[in-house]
C-alpha positions in Angstrom: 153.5 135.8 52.6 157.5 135.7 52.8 158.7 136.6 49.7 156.6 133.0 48.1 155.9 134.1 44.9 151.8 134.4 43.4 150.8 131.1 42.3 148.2 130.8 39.2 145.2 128.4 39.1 146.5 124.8 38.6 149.8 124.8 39.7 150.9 121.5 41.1 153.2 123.0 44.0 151.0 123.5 45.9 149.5 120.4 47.7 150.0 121.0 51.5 145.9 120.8 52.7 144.3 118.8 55.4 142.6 115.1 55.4 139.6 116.1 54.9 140.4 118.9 52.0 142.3 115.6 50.6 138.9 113.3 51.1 137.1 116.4 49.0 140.0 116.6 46.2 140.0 112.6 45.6 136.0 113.1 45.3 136.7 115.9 42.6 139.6 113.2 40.9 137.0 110.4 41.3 134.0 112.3 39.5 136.6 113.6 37.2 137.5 110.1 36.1 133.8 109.1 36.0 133.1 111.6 33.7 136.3 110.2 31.3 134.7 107.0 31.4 130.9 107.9 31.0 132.1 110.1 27.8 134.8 107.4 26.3 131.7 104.4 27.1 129.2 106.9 25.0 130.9 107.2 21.9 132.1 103.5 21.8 128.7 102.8 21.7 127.6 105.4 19.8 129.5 104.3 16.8 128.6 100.8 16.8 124.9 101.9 16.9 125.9 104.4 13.8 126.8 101.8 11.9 122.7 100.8 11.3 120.6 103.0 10.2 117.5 101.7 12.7 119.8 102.7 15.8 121.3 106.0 14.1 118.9 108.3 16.4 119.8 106.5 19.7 123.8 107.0 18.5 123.2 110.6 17.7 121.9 110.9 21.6 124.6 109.0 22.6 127.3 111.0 21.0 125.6 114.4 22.8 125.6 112.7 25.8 128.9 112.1 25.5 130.2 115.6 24.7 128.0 116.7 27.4 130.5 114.6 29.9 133.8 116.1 27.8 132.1 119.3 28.9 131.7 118.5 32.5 135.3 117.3 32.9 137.2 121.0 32.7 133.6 122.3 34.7 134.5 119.4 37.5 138.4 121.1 37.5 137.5 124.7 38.0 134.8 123.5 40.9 137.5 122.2 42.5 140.2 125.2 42.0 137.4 127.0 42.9 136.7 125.2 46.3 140.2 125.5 47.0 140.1 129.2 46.5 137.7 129.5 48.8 139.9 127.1 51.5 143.0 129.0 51.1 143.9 132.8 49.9 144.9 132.3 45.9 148.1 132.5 46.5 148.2 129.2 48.1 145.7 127.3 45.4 146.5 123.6 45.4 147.3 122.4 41.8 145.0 120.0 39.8 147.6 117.9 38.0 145.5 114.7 38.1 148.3 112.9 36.8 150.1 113.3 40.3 147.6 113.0 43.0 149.5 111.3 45.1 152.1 114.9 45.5 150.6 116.5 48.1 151.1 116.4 51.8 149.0 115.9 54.4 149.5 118.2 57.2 148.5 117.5 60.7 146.9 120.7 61.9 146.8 123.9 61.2 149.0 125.1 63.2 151.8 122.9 61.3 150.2 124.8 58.3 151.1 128.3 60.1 154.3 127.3 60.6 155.8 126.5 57.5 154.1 129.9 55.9 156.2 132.1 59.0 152.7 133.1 60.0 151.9 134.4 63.6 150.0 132.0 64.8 147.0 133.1 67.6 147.5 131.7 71.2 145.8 128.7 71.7 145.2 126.5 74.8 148.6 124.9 74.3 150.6 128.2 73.5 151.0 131.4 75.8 151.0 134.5 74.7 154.4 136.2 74.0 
């Protein structure tokens, strides 16, 4: 890569995938958010029904349910680093700063892609060979 410097797992920089790679990350946002919800909805609930000793049980299972979806949230972030691994070489992993999904760029083909990384791109039916 020209002189681009290795970036780590997470890093927000680097946004530049496709339309459908930015359908998959909003999925990966949206089940992330989900799981916020499902946890935060869970203990709410489970510490009302804590507060009587008929539903403590039911709270109890609600409050493990509820870590459970804590738990799933970094899971649901590495899948996604991980997918995006396996998209581009890990020098070009897209970061996973949900607080800025809108900072990316969308690119319109892979050969735009090619481009900006001064990569040779092959001939293709509207290039000639040099």
């Amino acid at each position: 890569m020209s002189g681009e410097a290795r970036r780590p797992l997470f890093d927000p920089r680097d946004r530049d995938i496709s339309p459908a790679a930015a359908r998959r990350y909003a999925l990966y946002e949206v089940l992330h958010t989900v799981a916020d919800f499902t946890a935060a909805t869970l203990f709410i609930v489970g510490s009302i029904l804590f507060f009587f000793e008929s539903t403590m049980r039911i709270a109890t299972w609600g409050f493990l349910l509820g870590s459970i979806c804590f738990a799933l949230k970094p899971a649901i972030r590495l899948a996604r680093e991980l997918w995006l691994a396996k998209q581009h070489d890990v020098e070009r992993l897209a970061g996973a700063a949900p607080e800025a999904p809108g900072s990316f760029r969308v690119r319109s083909s892979e050969r735009d892609h090619a481009a900006r990384q001064d990569v040779e791109t092959p001939p293709g039916p509207d290039r000639a060979p040099e």
